[in-house]
CSV table of C-alpha atoms and ligand atoms in Angstrom, one decimal:
chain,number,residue,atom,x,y,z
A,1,UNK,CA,57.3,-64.0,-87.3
A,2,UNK,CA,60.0,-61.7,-88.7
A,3,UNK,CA,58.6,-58.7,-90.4
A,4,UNK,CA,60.4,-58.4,-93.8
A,5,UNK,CA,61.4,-55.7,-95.8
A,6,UNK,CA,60.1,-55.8,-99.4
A,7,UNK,CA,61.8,-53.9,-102.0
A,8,UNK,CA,59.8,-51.2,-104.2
A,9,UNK,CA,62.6,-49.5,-106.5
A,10,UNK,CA,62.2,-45.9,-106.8
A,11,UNK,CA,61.5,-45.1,-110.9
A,12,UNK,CA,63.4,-41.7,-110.3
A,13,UNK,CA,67.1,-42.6,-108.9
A,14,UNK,CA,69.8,-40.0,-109.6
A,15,UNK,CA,71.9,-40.8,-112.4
A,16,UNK,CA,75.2,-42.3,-112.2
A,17,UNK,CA,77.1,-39.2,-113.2
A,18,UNK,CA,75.2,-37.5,-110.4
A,19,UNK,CA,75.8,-39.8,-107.7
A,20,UNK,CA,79.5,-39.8,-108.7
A,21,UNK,CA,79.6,-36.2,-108.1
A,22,UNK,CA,78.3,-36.4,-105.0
A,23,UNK,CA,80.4,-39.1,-103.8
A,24,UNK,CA,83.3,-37.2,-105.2
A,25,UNK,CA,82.5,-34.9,-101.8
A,26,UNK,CA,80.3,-36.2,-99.5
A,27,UNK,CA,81.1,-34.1,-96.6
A,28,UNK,CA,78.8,-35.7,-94.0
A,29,UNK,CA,75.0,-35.9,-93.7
A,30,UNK,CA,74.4,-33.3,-97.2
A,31,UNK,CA,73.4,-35.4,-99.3
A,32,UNK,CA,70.7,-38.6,-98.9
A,33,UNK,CA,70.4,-42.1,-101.0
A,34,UNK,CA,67.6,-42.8,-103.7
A,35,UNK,CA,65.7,-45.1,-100.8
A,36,UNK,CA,64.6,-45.3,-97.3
A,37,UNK,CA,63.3,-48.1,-94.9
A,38,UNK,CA,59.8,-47.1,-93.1
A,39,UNK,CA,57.3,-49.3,-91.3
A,40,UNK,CA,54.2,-48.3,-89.2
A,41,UNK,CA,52.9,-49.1,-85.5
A,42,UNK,CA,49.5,-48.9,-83.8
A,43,UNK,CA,48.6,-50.8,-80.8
A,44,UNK,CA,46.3,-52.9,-82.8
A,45,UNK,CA,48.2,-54.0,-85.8
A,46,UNK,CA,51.8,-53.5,-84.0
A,47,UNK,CA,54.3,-53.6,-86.7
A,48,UNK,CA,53.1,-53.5,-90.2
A,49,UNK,CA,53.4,-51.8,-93.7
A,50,UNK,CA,57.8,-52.5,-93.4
A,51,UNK,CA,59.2,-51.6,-97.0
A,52,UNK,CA,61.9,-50.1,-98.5
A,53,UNK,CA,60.7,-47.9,-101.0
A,54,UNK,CA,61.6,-44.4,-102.9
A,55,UNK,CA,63.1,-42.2,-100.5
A,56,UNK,CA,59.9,-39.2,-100.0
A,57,UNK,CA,58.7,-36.8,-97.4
A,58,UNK,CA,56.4,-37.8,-94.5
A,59,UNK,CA,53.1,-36.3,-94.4
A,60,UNK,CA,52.5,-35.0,-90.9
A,61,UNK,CA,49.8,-33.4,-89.3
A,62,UNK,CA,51.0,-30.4,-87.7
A,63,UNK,CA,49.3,-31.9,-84.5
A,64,UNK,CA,51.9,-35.1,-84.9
A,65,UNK,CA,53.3,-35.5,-81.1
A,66,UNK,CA,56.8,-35.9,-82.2
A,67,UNK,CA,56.3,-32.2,-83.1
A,68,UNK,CA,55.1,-30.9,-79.6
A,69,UNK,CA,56.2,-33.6,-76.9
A,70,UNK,CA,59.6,-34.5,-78.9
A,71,UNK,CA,58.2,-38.6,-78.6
A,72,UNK,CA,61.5,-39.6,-80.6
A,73,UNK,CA,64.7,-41.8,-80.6
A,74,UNK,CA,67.2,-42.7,-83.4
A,75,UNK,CA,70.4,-44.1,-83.8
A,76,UNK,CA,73.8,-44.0,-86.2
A,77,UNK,CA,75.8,-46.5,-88.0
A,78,UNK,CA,78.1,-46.9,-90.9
A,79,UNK,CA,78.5,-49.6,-94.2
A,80,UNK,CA,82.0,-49.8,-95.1
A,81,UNK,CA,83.5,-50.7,-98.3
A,82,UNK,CA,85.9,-53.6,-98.2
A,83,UNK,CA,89.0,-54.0,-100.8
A,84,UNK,CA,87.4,-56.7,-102.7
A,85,UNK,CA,84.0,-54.6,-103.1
A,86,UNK,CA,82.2,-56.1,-100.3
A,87,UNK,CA,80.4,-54.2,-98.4
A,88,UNK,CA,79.9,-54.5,-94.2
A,89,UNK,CA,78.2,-53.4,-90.9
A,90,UNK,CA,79.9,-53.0,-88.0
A,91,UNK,CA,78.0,-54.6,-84.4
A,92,UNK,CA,74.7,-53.3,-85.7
A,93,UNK,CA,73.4,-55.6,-83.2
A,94,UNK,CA,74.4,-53.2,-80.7
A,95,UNK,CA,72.4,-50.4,-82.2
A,96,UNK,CA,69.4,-52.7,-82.7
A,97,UNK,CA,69.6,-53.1,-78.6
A,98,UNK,CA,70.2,-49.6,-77.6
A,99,UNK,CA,67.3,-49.0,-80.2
A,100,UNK,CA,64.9,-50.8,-78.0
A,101,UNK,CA,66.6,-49.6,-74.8
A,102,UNK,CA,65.5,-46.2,-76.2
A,103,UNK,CA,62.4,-47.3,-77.0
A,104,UNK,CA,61.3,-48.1,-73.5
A,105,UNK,CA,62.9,-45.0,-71.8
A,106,UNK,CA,60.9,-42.8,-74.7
A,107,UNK,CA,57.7,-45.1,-74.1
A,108,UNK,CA,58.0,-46.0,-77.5
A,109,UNK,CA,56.9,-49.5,-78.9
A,110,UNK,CA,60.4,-51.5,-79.1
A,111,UNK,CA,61.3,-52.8,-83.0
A,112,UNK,CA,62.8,-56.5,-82.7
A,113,UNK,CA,66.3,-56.9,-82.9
A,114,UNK,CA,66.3,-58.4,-86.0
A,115,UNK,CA,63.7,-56.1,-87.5
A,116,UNK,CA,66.1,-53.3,-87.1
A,117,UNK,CA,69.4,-54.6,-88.6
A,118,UNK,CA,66.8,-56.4,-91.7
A,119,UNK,CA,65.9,-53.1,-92.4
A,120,UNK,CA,69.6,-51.5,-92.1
A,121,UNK,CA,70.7,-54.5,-94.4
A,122,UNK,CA,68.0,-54.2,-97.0
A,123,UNK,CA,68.3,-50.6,-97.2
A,124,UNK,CA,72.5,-51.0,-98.1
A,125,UNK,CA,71.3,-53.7,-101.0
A,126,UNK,CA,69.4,-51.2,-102.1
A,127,UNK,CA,71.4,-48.3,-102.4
A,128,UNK,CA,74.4,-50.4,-102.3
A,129,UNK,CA,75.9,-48.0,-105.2
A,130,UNK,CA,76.0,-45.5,-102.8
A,131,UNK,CA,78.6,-46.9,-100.4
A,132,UNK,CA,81.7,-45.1,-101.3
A,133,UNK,CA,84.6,-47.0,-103.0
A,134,UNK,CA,87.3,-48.6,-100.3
A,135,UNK,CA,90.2,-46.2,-99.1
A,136,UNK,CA,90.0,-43.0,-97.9
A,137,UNK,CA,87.9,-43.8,-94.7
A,138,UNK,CA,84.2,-42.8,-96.2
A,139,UNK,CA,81.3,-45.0,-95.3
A,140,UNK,CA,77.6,-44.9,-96.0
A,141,UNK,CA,76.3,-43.5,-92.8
A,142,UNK,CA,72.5,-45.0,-91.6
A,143,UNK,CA,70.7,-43.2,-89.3
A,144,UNK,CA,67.5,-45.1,-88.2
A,145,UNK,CA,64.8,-43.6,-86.3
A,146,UNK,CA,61.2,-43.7,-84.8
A,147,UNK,CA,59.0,-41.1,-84.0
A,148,UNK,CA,55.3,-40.5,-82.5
A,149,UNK,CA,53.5,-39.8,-85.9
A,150,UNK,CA,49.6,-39.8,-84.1
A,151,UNK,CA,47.8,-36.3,-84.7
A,152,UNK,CA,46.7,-35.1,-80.9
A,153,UNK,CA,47.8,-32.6,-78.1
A,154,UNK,CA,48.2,-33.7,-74.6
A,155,UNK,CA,50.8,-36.0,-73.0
A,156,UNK,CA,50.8,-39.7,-73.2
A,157,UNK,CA,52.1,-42.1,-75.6
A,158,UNK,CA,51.2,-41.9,-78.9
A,159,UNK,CA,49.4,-44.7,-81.0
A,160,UNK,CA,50.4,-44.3,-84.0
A,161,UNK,CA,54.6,-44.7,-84.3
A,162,UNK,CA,57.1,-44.4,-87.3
A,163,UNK,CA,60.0,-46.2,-87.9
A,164,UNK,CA,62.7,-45.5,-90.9
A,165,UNK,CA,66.2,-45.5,-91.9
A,166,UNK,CA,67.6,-42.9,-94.3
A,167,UNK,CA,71.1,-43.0,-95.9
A,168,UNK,CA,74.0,-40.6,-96.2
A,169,UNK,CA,77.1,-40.9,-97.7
A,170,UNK,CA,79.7,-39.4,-95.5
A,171,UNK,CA,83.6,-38.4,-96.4
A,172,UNK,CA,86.4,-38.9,-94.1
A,173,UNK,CA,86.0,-37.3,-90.9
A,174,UNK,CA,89.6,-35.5,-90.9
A,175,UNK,CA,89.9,-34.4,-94.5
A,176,UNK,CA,93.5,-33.3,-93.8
A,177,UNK,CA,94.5,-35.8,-91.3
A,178,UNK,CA,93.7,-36.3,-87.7
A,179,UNK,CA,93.9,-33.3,-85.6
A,180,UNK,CA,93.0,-33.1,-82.3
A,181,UNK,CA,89.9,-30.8,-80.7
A,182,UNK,CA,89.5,-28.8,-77.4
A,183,UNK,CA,87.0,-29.4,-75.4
A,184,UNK,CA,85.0,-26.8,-72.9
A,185,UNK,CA,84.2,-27.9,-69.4
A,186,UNK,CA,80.5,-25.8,-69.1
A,187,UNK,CA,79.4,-25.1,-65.4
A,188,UNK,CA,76.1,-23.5,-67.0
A,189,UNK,CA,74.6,-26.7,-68.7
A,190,UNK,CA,74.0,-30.5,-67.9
A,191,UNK,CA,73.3,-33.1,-70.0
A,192,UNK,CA,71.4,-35.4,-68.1
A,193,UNK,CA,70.9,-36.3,-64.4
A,194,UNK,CA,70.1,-39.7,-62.7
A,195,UNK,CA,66.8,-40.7,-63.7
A,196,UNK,CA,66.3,-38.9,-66.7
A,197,UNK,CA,67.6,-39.7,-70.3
A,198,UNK,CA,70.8,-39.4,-70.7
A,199,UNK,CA,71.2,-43.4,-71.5
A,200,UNK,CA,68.7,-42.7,-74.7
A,201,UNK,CA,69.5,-41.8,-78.2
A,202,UNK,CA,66.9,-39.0,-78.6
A,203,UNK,CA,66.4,-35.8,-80.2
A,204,UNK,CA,65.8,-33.9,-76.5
A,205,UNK,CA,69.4,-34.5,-75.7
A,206,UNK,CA,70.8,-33.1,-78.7
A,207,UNK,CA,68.3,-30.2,-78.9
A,208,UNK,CA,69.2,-28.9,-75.2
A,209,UNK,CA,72.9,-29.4,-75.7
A,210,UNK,CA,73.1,-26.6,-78.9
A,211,UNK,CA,73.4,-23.6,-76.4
A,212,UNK,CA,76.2,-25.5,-74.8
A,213,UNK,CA,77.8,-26.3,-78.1
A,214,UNK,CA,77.4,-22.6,-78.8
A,215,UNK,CA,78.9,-21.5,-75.2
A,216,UNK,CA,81.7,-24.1,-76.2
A,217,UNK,CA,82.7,-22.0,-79.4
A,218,UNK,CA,82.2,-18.7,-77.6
A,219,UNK,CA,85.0,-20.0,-75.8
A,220,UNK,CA,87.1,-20.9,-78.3
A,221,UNK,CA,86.8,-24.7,-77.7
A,222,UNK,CA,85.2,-27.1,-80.1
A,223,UNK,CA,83.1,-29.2,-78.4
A,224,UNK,CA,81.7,-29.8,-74.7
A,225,UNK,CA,82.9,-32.0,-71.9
A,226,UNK,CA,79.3,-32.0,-69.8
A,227,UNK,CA,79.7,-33.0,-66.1
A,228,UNK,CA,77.8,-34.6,-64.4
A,229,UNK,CA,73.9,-32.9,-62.8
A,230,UNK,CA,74.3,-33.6,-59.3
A,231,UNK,CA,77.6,-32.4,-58.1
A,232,UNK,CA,78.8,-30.6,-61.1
A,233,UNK,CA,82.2,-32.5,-60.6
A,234,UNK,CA,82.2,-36.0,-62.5
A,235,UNK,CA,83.2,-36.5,-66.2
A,236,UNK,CA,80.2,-37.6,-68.3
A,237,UNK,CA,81.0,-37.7,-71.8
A,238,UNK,CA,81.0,-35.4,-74.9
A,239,UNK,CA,78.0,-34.1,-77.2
A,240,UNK,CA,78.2,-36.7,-79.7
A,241,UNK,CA,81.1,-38.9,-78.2
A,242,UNK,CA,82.4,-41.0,-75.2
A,243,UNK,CA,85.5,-40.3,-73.3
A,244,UNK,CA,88.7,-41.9,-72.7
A,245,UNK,CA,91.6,-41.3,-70.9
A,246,UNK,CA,95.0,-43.0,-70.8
A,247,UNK,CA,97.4,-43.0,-67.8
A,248,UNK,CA,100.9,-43.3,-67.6
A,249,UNK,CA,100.7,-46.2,-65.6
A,250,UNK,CA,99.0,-48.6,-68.6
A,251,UNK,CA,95.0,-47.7,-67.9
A,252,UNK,CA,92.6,-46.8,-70.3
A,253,UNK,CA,89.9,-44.9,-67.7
A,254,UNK,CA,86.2,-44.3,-68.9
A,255,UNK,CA,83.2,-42.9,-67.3
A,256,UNK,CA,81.1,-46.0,-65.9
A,257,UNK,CA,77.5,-46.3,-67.3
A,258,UNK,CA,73.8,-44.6,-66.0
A,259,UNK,CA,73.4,-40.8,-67.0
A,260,UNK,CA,75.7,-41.3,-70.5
A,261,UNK,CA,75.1,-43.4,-73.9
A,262,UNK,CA,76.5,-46.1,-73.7
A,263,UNK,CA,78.5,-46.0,-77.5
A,264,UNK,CA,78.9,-48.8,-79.7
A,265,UNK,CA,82.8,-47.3,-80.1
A,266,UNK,CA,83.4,-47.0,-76.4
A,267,UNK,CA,82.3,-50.5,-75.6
A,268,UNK,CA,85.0,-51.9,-78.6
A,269,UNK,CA,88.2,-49.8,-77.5
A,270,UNK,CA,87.5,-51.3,-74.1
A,271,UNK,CA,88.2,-54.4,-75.7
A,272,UNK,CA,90.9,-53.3,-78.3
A,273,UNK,CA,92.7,-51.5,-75.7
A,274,UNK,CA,94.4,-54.6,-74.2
A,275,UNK,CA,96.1,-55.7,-77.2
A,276,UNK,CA,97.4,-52.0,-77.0
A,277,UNK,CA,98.8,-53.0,-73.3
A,278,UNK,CA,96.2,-51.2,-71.7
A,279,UNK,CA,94.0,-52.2,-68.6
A,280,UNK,CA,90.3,-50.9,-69.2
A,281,UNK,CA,88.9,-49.3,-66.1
A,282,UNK,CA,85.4,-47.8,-66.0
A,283,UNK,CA,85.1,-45.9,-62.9
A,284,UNK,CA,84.2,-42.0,-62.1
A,285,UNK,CA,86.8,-39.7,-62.8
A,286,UNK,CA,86.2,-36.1,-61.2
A,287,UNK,CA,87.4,-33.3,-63.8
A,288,UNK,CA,89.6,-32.4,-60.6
A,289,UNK,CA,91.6,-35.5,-61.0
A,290,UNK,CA,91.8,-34.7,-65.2
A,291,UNK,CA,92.9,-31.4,-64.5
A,292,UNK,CA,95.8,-32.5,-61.8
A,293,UNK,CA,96.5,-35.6,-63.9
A,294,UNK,CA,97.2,-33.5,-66.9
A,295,UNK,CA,99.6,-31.2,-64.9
A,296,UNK,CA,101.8,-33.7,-63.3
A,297,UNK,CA,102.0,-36.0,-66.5
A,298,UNK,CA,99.9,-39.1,-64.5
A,299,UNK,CA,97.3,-38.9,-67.7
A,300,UNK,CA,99.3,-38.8,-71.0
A,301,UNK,CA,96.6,-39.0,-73.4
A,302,UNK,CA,92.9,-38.0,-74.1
A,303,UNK,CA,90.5,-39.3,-76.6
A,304,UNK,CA,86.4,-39.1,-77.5
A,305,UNK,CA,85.1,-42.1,-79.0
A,306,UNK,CA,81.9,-42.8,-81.6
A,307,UNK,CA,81.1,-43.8,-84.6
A,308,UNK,CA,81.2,-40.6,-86.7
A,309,UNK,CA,85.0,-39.8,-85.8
A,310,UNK,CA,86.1,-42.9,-84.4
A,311,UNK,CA,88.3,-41.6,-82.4
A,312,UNK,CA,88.9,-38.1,-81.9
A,313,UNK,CA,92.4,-36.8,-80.2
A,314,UNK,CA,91.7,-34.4,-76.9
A,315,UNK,CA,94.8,-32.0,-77.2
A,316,UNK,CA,93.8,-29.6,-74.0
A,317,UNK,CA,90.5,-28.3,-72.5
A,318,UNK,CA,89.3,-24.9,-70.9
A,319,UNK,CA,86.5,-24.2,-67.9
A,320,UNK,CA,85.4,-21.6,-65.9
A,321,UNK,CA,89.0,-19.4,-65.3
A,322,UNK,CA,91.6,-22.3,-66.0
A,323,UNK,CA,93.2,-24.0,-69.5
A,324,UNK,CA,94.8,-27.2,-69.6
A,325,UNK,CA,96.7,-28.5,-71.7
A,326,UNK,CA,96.5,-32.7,-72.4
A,327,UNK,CA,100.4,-34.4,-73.0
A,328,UNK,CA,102.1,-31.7,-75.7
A,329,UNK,CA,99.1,-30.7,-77.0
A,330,UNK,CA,99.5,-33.2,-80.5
A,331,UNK,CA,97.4,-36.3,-80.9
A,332,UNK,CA,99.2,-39.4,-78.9
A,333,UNK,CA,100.6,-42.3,-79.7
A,334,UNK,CA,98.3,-44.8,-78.6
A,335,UNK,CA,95.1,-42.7,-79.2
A,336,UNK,CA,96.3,-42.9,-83.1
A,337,UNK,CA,97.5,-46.6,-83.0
A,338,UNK,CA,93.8,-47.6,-81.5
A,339,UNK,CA,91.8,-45.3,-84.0
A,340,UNK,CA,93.7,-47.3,-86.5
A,341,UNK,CA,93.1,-50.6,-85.0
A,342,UNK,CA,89.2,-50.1,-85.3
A,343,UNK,CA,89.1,-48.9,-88.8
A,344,UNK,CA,91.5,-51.8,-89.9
A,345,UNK,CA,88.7,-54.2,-88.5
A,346,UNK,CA,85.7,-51.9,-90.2
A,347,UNK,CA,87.8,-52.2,-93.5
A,348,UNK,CA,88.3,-55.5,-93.5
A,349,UNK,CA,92.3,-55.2,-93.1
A,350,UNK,CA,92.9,-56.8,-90.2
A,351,UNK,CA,91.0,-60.4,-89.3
A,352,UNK,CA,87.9,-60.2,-88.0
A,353,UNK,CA,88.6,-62.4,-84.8
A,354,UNK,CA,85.6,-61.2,-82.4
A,355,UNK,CA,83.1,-61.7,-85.8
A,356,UNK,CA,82.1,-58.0,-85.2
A,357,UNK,CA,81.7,-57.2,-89.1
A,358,UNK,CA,78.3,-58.6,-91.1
A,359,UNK,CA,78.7,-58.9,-94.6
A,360,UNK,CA,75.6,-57.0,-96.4
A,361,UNK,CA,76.7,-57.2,-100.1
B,401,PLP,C1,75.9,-38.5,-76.7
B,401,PLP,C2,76.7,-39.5,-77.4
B,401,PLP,N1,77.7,-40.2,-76.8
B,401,PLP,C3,78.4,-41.1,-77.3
B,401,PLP,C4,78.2,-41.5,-78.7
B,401,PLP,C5,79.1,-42.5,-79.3
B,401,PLP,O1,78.3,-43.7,-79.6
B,401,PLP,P1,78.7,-44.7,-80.7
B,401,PLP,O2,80.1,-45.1,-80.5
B,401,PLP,O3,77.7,-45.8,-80.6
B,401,PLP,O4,78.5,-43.9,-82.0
B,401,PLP,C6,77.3,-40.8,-79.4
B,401,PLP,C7,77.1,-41.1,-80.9
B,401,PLP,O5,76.2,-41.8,-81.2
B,401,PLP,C8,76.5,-39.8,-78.8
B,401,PLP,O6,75.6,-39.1,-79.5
């Protein structure tokens, strides 16, 4: 039985003038659409109450576990605008899986597969009007989650679960074209370690990794590259993005899987890449072998991957007492061809060969 997502029109949208203003400037998560998907768990009646209604606050009891045990997971995905109007996902399958792969790592009941991209897709109809007009690289960014909503204290699973997917319109990413970041190597903090839940899409992760962020900036870097727990030695990935390096012998290298999340983005550039002439390799890379690899020219390029920046250029990265510097310091060549090679696919201006894209509207 699929679960469904009814429609219950909100009877107080924003105008049209006032969405036009707003889509005028999105920036990225400011501003949120007139509607929202939400559905309800309990042991008992498993899934139920699945609408798409007015977008409104929750009412929480302050005892709600998601408040004290952090009993939470969500994930991120964008509608794009096609030339002729039409409007498209990109793999939300894959987000539906690692949905239910965070599920079961935050003991959280698991939403079908198809549940999950029903209530993405009924959502867009929805607010279709909200998905910004083609060109320009803006998108309508989707951000579903799930969260323990049963009043208690103490620490098990909750019984009572929420589920819902909000809507954002987001500008382009690089307002003033693509520049590239710095990234800062932090000894102090970890991100995850084997056996704990650095694989998951959940609030925790993101919550411990602000003081990083903030040790990052202190340094004059703007974002962290977190190493791995153990040995304080292998390259994990980035706060909100996968990494990727290039090599001047024709290899695209990326972390292998286990302690990182594994991104919808990473997983297509390893595919992309070989049309670019690139082998993909995942394999451990030790931030020794970046740091020498940078010096003698053996790694030419350096990019984060996800589905916010697409691709973001690494132009040269900073730890405890040393700076390095990646290729010239300007994005590269390939980096930029591959960022445009996914967002020709997500716009619609290349052929869709692999049938990633699913038409919404
Ligand atoms: C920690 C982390 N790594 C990687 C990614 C990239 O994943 P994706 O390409 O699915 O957006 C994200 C973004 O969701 C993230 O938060």
């Amino acid at each position: 039985m699929t679960l469904g997502f009814p429609f219950e029109q909100t009877t107080t949208p924003l105008s049209d003038e006032e969405r036009a203003a707003i889509l005028a400037d999105p920036g990225f998560g400011r501003y949120f659409t007139d509607h929202m998907a939400s559905a309800g768990w309990t042991p008992a009646a498993g899934w139920h109450n699945s609408r798409v209604g007015p977008l409104q606050p929750f009412s929480l009891h302050p005892s709600a576990a998601v408040l004290h045990y952090a009993q939470e997971i969500f994930e991120g995905l964008k509608a794009y605008r096609h030339a002729d109007d039409s409007v498209w996902l990109f793999r939300p399958e894959l987000n539906a899986r690692r949905f239910a792969r965070s599920a079961t790592r935050l003991a959280l009941p698991e939403l079908p597969e198809e549940a999950f991209v029903q209530s993405v897709e009924e959502l867009v109809k929805a607010d279709e009007a909200w998905v910004p007009a083609y060109g320009g690289e803006q998108s309508l960014y989707l951000r579903p989650f799930m969260f323990a909503s049963e009043p208690f204290l103490g620490v098990r699973p909750a019984a009572h679960v929420t589920y819902s997917v909000v809507a954002s319109p987001a500008g382009p990413y690089f307002s003033s074209g693509v520049t590239g970041v710095t990234l800062w190597v932090s000894n102090t903090y970890t991100r995850a370690a084997v056996g704990g839940m650095g694989a998951a899409k959940t609030g925790g992760n993101y919550a411990g990794g602000l003081v990083a962020q903030l040790e990052a900036q202190e340094h004059g870097c703007d974002q962290v590259l977190y190493l791995d727990g153990a040995e304080h030695r292998w390259l994990e990935e980035s706060g909100t993005m996968n990494l990727c390096l290039i090599t001047s012998d024709g290899e695209l290298i990326t972390p292998g899987l286990g302690t990182i999340l594994e991104g919808v983005t990473r997983g297509s550039v390893l595919q992309l890449v070989t049309e670019h002439g690139l082998t993909p390799v995942e394999r451990r890379v030790s931030i020794d072998e970046l740091r020498a690899g940078c010096r003698d020219g053996s790694i030419t390029e350096v990019f984060a991957v996800g589905t916010a920046a697409v691709i973001t250029p690494i132009v040269g990265f900073k730890g405890d007492g040393y700076e390095a510097v990646v290729g010239d310091r300007q994005p590269g060549k390939i980096t930029l061809a591959v960022r445009e090679h996914i967002l020709d696919l997500q716009y619609g201006r290349v052929p869709d060969s692999r049938g990633w894209l699913r038409r919404v509207g």
